[in-house]
mmCIF file of C-alpha atoms in Angstrom:
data_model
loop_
_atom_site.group_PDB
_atom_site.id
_atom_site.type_symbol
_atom_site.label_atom_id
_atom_site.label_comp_id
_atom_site.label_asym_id
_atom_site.label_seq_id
_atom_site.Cartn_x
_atom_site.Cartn_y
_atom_site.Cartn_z
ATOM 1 C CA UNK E 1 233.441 146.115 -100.926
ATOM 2 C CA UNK E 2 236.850 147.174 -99.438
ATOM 3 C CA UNK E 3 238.819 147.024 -102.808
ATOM 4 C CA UNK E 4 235.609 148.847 -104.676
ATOM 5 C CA UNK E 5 236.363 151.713 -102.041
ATOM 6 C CA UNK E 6 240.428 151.200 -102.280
ATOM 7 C CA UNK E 7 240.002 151.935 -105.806
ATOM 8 C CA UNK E 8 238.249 154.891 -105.648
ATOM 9 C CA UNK E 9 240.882 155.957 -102.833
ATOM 10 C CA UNK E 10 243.907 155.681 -105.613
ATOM 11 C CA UNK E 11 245.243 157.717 -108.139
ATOM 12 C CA UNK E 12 248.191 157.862 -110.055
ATOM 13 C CA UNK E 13 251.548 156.334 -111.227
ATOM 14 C CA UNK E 14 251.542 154.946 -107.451
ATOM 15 C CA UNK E 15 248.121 152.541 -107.707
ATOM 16 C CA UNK E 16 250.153 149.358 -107.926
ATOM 17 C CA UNK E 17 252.740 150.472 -105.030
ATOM 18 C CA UNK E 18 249.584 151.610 -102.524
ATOM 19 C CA UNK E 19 247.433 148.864 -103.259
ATOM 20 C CA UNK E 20 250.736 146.570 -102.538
ATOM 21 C CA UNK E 21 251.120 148.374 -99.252
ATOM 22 C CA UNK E 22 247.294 147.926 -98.174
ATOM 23 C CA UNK E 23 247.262 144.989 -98.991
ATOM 24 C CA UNK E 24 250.163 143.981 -97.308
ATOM 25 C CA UNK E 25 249.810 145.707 -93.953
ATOM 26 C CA UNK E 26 245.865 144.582 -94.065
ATOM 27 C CA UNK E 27 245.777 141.337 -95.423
ATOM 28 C CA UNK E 28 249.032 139.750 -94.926
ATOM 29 C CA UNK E 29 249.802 141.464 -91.766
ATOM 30 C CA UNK E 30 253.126 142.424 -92.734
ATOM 31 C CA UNK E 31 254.469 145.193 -90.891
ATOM 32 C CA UNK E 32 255.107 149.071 -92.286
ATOM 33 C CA UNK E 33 258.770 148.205 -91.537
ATOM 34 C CA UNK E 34 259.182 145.156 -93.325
ATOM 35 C CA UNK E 35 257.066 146.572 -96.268
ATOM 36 C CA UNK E 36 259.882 149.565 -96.036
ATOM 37 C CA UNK E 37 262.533 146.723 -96.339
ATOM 38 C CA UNK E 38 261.307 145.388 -99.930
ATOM 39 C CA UNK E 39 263.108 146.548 -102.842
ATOM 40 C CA UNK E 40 259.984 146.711 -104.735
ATOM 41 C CA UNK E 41 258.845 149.691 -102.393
ATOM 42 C CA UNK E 42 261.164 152.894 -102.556
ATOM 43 C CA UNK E 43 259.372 154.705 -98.964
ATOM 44 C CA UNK E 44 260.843 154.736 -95.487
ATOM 45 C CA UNK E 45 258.814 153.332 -93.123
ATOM 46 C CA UNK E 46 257.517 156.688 -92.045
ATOM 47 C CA UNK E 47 256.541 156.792 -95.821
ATOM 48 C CA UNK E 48 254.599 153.496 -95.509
ATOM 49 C CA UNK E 49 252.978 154.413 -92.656
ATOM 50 C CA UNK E 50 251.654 157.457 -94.465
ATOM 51 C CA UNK E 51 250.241 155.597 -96.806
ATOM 52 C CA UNK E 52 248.502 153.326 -94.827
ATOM 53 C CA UNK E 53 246.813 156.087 -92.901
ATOM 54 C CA UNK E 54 246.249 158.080 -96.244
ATOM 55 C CA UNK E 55 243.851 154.941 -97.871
ATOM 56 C CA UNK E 56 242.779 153.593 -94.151
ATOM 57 C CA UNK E 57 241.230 156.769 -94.016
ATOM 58 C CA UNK E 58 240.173 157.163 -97.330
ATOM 59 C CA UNK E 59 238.123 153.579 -97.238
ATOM 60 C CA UNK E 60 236.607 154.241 -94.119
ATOM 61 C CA UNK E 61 235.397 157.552 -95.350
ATOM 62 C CA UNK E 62 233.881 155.377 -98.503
ATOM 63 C CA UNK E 63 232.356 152.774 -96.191
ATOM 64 C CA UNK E 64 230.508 154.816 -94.041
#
């Protein structure tokens, strides 16, 4: 149910970067900082932390 919503909460040349990040932070319970510190994912952590606010939002909104 959450990644039907997360999908519909995605657009763009980012999917596979935000996804990463939700999934991340959410799932794996890594933290916006360390997420900031992977190569793979060009944001600060203020960045990442947008992000993660952006979809949280966004998949709540869905889920209601």
């Amino acid at each position: 149910e959450v990644e039907r919503a997360l999908s519909l909460c995605i657009a763009g040349v980012e999917q596979v970067r935000d996804r990463t990040i939700f999934w991340l932070y959410y799932r794996v319970g890594v933290s916006a900082a360390a997420i900031a510190r992977l190569p793979s994912i060009p944001l600060n952590v203020k960045g990442v932390e947008s992000v993660i606010h952006r979809l949280t939002r966004c998949v709540r909104e869905r889920l209601v």
